[in-house]
PDB file of C-alpha atoms in Angstrom:
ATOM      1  CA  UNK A  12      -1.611   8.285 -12.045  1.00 54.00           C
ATOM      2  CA  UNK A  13      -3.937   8.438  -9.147  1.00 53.00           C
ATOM      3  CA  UNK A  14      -5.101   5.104  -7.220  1.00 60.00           C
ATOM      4  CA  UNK A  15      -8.923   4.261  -8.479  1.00 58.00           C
ATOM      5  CA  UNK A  16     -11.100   5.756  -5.854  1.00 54.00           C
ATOM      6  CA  UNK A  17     -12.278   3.486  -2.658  1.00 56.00           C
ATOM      7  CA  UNK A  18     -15.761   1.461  -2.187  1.00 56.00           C
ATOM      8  CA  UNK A  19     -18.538   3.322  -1.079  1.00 54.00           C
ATOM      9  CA  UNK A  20     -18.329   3.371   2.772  1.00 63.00           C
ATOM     10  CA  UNK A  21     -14.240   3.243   3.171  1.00 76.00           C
ATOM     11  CA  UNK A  22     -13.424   5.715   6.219  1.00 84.00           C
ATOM     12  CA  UNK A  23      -9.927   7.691   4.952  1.00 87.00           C
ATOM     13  CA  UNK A  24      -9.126   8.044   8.276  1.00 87.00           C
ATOM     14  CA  UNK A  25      -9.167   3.875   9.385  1.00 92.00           C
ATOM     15  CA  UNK A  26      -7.115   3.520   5.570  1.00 92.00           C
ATOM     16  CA  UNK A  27      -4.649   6.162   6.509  1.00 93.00           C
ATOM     17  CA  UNK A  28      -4.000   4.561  10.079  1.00 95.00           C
ATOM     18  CA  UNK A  29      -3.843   0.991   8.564  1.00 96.00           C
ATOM     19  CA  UNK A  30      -1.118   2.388   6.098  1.00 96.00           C
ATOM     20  CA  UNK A  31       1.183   3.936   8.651  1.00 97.00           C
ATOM     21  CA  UNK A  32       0.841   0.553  10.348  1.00 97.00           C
ATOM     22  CA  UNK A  33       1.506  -0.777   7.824  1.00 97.00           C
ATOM     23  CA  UNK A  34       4.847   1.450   7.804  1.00 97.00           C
ATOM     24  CA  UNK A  35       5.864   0.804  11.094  1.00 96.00           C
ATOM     25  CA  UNK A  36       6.027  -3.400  10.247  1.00 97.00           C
ATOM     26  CA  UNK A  37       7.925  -2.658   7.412  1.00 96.00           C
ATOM     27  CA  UNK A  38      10.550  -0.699   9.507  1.00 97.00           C
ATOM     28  CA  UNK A  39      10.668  -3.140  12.192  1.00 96.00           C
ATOM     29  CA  UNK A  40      10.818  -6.443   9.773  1.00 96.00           C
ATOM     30  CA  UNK A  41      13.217  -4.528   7.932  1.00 96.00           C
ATOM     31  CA  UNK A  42      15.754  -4.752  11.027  1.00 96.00           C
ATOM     32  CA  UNK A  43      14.981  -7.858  12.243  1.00 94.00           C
ATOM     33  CA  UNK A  44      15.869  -9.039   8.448  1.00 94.00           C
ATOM     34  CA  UNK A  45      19.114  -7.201   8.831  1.00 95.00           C
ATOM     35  CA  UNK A  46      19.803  -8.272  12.259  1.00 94.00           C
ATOM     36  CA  UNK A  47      18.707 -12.327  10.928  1.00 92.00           C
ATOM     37  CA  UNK A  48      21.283 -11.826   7.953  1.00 92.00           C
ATOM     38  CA  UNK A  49      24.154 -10.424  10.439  1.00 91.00           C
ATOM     39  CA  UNK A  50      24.157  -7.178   9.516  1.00 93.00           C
ATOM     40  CA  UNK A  51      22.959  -5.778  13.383  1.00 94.00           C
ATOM     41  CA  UNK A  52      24.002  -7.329  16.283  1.00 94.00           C
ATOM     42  CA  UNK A  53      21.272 -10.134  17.653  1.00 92.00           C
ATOM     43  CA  UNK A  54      19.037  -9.128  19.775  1.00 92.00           C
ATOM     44  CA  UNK A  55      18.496  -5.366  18.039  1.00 94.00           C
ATOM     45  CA  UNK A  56      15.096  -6.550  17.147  1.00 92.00           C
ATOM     46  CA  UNK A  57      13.599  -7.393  20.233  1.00 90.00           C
ATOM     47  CA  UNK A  58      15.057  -4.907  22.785  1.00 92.00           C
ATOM     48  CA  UNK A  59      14.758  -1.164  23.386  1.00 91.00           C
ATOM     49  CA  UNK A  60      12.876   1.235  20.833  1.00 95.00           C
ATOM     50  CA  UNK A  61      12.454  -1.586  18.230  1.00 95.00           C
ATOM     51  CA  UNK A  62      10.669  -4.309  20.809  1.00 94.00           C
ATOM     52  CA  UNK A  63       8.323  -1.182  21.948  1.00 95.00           C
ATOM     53  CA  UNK A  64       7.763  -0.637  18.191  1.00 96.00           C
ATOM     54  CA  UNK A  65       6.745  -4.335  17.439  1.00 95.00           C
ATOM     55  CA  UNK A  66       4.153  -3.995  20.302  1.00 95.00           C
ATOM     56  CA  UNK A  67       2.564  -0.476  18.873  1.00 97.00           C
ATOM     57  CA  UNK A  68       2.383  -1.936  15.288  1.00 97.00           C
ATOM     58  CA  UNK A  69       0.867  -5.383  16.721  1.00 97.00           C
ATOM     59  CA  UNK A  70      -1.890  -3.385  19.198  1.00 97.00           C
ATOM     60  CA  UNK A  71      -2.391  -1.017  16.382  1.00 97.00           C
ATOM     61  CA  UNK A  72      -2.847  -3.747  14.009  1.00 97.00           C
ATOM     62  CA  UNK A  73      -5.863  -5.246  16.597  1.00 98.00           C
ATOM     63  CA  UNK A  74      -7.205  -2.196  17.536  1.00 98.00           C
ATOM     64  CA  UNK A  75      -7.856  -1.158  13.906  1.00 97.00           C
ATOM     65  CA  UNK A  76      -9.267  -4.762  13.596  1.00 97.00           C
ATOM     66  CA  UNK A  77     -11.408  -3.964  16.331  1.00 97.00           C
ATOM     67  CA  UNK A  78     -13.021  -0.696  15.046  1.00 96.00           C
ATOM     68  CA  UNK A  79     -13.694  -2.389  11.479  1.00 95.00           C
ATOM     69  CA  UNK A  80     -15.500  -5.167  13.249  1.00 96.00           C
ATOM     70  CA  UNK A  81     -17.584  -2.804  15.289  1.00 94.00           C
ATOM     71  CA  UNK A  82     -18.340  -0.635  11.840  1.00 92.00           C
ATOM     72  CA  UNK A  83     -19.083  -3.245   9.644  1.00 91.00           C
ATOM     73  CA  UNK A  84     -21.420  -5.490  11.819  1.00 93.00           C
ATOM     74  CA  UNK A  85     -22.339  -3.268  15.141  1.00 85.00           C
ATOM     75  CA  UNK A  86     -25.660  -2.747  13.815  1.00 86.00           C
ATOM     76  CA  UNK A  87     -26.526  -6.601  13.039  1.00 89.00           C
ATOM     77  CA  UNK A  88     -23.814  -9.010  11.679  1.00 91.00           C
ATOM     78  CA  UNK A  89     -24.118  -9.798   7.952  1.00 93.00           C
ATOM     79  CA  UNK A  90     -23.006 -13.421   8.199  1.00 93.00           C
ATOM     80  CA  UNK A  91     -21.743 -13.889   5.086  1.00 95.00           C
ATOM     81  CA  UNK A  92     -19.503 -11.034   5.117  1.00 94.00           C
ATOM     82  CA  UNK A  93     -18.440 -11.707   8.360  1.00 96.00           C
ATOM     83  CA  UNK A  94     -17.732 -15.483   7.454  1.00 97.00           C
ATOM     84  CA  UNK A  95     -15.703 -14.246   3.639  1.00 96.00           C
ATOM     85  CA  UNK A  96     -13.472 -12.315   5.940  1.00 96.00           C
ATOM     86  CA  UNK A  97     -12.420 -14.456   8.457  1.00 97.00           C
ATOM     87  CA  UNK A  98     -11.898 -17.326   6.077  1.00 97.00           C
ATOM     88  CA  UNK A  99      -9.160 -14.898   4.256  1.00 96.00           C
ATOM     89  CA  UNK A 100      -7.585 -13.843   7.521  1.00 97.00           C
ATOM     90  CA  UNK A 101      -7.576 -17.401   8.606  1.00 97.00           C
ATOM     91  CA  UNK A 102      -6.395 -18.619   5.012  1.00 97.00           C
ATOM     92  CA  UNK A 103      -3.721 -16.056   4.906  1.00 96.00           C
ATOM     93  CA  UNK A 104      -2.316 -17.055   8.678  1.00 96.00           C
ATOM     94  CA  UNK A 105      -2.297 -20.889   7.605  1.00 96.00           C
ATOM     95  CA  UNK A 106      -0.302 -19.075   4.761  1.00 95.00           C
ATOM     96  CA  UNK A 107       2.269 -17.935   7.162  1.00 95.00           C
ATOM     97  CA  UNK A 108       2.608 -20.681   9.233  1.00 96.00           C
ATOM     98  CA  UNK A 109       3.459 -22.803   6.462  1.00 95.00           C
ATOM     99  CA  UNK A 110       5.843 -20.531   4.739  1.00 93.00           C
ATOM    100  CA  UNK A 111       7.492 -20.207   8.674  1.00 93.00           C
ATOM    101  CA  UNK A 112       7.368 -23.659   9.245  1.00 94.00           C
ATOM    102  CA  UNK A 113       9.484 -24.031   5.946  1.00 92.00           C
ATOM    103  CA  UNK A 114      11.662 -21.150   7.125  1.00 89.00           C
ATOM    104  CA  UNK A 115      12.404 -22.057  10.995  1.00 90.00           C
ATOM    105  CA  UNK A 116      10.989 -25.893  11.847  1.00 92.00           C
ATOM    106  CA  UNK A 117      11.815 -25.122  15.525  1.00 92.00           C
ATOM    107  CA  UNK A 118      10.066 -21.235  16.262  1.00 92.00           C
ATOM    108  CA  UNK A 119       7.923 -20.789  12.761  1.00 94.00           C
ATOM    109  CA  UNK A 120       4.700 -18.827  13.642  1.00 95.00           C
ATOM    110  CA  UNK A 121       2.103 -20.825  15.150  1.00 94.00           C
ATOM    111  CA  UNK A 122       0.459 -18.038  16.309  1.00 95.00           C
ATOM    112  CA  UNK A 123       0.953 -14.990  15.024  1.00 95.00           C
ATOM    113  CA  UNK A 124      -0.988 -11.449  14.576  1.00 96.00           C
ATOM    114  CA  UNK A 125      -3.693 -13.282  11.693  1.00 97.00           C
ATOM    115  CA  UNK A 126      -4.407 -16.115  14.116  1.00 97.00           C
ATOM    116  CA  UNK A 127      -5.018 -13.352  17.111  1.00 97.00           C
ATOM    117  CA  UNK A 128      -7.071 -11.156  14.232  1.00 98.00           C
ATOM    118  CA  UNK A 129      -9.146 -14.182  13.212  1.00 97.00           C
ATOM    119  CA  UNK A 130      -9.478 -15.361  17.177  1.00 97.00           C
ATOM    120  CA  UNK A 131     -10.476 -11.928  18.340  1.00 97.00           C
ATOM    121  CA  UNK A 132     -12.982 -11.112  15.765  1.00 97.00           C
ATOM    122  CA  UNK A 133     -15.058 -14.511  16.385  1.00 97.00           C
ATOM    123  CA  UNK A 134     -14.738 -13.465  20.236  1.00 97.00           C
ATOM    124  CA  UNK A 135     -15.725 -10.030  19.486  1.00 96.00           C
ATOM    125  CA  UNK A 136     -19.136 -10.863  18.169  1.00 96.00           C
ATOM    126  CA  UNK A 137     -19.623 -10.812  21.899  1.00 95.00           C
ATOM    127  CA  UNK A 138     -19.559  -7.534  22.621  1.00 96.00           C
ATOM    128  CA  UNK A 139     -20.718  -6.235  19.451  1.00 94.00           C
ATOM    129  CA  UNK A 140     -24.088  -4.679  20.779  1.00 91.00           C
ATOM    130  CA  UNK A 141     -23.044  -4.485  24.385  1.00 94.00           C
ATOM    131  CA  UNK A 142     -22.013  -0.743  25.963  1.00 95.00           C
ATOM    132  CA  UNK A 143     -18.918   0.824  25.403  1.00 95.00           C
ATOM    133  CA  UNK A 144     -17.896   1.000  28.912  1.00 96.00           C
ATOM    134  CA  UNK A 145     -18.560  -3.010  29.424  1.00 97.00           C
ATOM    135  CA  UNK A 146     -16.105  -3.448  26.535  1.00 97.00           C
ATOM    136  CA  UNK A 147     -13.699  -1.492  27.706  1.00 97.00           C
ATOM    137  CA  UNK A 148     -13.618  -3.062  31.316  1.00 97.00           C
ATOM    138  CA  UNK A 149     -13.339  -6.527  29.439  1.00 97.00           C
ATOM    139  CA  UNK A 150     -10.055  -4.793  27.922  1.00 97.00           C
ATOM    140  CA  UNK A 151      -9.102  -4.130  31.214  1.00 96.00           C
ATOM    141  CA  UNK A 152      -9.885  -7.432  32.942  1.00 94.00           C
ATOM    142  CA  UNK A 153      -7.585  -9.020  30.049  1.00 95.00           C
ATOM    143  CA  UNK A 154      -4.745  -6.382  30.813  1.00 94.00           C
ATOM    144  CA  UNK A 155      -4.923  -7.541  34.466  1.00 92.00           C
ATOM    145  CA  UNK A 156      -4.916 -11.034  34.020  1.00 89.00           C
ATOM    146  CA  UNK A 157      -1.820 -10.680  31.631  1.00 87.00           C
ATOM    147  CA  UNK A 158       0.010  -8.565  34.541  1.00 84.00           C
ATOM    148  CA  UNK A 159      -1.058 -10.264  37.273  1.00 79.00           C
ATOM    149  CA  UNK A 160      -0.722 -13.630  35.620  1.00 66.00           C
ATOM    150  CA  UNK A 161      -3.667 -15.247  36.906  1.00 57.00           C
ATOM    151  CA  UNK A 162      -4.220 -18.604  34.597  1.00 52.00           C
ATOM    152  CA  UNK A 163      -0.586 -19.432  34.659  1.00 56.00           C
ATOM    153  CA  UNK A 164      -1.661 -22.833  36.692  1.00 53.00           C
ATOM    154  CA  UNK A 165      -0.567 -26.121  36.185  1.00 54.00           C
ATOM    155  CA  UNK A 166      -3.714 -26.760  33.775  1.00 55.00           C
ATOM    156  CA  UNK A 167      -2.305 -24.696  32.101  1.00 57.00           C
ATOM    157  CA  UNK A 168       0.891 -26.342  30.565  1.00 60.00           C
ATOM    158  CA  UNK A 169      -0.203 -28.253  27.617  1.00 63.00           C
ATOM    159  CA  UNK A 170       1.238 -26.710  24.093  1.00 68.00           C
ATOM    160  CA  UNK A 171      -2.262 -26.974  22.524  1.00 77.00           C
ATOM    161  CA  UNK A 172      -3.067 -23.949  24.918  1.00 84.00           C
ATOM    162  CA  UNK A 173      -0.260 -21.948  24.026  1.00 88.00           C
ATOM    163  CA  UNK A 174      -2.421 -19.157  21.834  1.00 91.00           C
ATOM    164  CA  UNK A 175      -4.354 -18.158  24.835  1.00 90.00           C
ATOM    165  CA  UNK A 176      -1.483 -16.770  26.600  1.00 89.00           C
ATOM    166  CA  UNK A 177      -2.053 -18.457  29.855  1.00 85.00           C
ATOM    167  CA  UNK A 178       0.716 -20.475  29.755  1.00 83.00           C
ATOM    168  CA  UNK A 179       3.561 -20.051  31.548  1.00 77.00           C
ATOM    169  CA  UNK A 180       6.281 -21.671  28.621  1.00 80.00           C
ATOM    170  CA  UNK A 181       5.141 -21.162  25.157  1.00 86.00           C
ATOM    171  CA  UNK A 182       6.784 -22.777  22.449  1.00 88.00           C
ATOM    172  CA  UNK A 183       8.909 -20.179  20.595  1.00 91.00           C
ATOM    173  CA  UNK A 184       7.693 -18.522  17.528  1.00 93.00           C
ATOM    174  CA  UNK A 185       9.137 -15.767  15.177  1.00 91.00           C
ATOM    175  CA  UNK A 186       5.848 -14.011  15.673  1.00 93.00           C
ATOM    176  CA  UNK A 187       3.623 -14.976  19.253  1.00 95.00           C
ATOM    177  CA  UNK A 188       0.400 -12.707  19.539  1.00 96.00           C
ATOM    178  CA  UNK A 189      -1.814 -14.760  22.275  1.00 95.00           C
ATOM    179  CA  UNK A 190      -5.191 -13.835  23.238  1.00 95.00           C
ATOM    180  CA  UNK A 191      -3.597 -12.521  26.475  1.00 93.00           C
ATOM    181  CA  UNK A 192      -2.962  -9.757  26.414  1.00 94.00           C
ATOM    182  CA  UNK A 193      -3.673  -8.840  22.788  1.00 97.00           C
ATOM    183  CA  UNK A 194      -7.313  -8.974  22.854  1.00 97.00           C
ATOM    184  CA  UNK A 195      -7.292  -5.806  24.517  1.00 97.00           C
ATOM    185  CA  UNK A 196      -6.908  -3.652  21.978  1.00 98.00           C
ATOM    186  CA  UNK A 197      -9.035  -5.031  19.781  1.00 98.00           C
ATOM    187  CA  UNK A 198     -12.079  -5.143  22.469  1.00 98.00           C
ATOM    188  CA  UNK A 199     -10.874  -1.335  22.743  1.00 97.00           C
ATOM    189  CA  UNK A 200     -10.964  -0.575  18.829  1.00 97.00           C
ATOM    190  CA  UNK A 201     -14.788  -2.102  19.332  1.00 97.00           C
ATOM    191  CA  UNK A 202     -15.185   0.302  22.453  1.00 97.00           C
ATOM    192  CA  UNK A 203     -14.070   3.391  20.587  1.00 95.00           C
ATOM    193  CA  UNK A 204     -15.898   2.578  17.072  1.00 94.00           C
ATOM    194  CA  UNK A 205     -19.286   1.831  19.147  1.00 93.00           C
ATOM    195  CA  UNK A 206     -18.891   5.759  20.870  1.00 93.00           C
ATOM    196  CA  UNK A 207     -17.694   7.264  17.486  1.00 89.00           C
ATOM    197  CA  UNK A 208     -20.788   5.719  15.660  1.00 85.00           C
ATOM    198  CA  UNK A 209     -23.081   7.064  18.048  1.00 85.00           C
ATOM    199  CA  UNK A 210     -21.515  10.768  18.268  1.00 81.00           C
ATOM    200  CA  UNK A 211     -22.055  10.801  14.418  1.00 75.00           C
ATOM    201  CA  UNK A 212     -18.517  10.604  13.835  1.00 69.00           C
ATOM    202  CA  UNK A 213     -18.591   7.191  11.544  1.00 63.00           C
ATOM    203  CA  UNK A 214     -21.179   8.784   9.196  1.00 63.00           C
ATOM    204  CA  UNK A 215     -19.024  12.832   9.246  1.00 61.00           C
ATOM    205  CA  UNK A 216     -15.727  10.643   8.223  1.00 60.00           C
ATOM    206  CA  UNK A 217     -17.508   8.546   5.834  1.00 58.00           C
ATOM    207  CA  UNK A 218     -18.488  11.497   3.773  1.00 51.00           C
ATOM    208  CA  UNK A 219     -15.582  13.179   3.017  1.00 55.00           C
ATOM    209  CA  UNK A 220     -13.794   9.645   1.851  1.00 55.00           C
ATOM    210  CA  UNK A 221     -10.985   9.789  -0.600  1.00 57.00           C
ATOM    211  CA  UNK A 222     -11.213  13.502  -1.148  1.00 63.00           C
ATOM    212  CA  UNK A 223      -8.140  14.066  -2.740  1.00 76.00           C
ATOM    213  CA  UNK A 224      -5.357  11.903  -5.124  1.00 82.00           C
ATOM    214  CA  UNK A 225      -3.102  12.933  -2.663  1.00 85.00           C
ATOM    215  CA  UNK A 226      -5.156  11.077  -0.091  1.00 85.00           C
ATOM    216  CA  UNK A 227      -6.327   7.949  -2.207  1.00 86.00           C
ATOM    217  CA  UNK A 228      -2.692   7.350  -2.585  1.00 90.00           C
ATOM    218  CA  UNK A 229      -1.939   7.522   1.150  1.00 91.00           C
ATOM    219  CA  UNK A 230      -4.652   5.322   1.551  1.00 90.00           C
ATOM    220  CA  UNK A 231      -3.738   2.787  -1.200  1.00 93.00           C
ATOM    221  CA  UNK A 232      -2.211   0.352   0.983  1.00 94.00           C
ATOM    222  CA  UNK A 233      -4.467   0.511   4.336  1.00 93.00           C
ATOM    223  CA  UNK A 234      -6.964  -0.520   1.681  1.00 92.00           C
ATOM    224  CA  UNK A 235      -4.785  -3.660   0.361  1.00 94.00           C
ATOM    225  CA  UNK A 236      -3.309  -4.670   3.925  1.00 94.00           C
ATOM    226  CA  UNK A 237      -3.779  -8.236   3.915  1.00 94.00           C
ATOM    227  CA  UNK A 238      -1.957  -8.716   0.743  1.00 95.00           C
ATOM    228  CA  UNK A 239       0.711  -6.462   1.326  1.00 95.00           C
ATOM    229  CA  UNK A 240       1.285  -8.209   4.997  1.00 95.00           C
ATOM    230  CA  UNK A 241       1.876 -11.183   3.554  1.00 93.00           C
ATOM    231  CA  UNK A 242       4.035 -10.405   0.697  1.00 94.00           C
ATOM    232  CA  UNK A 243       6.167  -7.667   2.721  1.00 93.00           C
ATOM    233  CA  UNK A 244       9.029  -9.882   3.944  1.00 92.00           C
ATOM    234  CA  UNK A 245       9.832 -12.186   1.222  1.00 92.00           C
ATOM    235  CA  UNK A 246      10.176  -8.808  -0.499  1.00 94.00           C
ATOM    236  CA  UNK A 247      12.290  -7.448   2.543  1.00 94.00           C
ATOM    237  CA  UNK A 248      14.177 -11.060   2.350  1.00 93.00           C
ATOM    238  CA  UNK A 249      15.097 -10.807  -1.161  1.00 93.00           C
ATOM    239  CA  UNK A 250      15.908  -7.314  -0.492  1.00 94.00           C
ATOM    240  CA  UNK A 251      18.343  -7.367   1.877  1.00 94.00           C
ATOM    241  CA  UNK A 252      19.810 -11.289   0.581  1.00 93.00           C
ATOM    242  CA  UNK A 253      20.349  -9.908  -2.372  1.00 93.00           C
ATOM    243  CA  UNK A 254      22.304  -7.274  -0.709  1.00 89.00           C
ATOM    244  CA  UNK A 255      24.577  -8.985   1.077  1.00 89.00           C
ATOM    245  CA  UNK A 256      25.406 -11.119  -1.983  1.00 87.00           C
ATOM    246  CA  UNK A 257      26.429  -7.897  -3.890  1.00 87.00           C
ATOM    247  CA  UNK A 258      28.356  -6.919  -1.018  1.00 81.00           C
ATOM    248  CA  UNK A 259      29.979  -9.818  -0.954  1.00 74.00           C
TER     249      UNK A 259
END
């Protein structure tokens, strides 16, 4: 049975990206479950292949948050839309650092890729109407102060600053996505979105949405990402606990 067919104005192409996102995190959570119940030696999650992975899925996460913003709202923000969304994104990270804090007292996930969403798409607003090329040299200016580490001053010690990235310690987390550097590529996802909409390529996409089952299935869970973030790893969890009981 085919998946009902999207709202009017879904782009396939945004779905179908969020989805293979969405595959990525499962892959990588998927190890770092393994590796958290002993079954990979520590550390697999967070060097080599898999630590480059957890960056792609966490810019392409942004970025695609970017490009909705710029969609939805680029040609005047609907408040109340605007407002409805954020308050899930924000209710849903609240979500997570609660069920972390639970989980691990000491590193639970104070600010994590819904916090940076949630941050960056009140900060967006900004740039919303401005040129593309202005947003993409604010990407850049955030990219630079992240390498260069400009901000990492002694103002710049106190915990309650942590999320912005600037400082030089941060309190460990399971899951730390500060404004620097990761509001780059959401400020890029604005960037593109803003040149695609006025090449004609946002209307071009829109048209041909959902075209096929095939596709609407594909697109199922870029369409449902929220939930299925936050219900992914006490599914992995119980997956992979359950597991290692029966192996035992």
């Amino acid at each position: 049975m085919s998946p009902p067919a999207p709202p009017a104005g879904r782009i396939d192409a945004i779905d179908l990206a969020r989805t293979m996102a969405l595959v990525g995190m499962g892959v990588f959570h998927l190890v770092y479950d393994l590796e958290m119940f002993g079954h990979l030696p520590p550390g697999t999650a967070v060097t080599g292949g898999w630590r480059i992975l957890s960056f792609a899925v966490a810019g392409s996460f942004l970025f695609l948050a970017g490009v909705s913003l710029q969609l939805a709202h680029g040609h005047g923000l609907r408040p109340r839309a605007f407002l409805r969304r954020l308050a899930m994104i924000a209710g849903a990270a609240g979500l997570v650092s609660l069920g972390t804090w639970v989980m691990f007292p000491t590193s639970f996930v104070y600010f994590g890729i819904l916090h940076s969403i949630a941050a960056a798409s009140i900060l967006g607003l900004a740039f919303l109407r401005q040129p593309a090329v202005l947003t993409l040299a604010a990407a850049g200016a955030v990219l630079m102060v992240a390498q260069t580490g400009l901000g990492l001053a002694p103002s710049f010690r106190g915990i309650w600053l942590d999320w912005t990235g600037l400082t030089a310690s941060p309190r460990p987390s399971v899951d730390f996505v500060p404004i620097i550097p990761w509001l780059a590529p959401f400020l890029s996802g604005i960037a593109l979105a803003s040149l695609a909409t006025q090449a004609g390529l946002h209307k071009r996409f829109e048209r041909h949405a959902a075209a096929t089952p095939l596709m609407r299935r594909l697109t199922w869970p870029g369409r449902h990402s929220l939930a299925i973030y936050l219900l992914h790893q006490p599914v992995l969890i119980g997956l992979v606990w359950a597991g290692t009981w029966l192996g035992r």
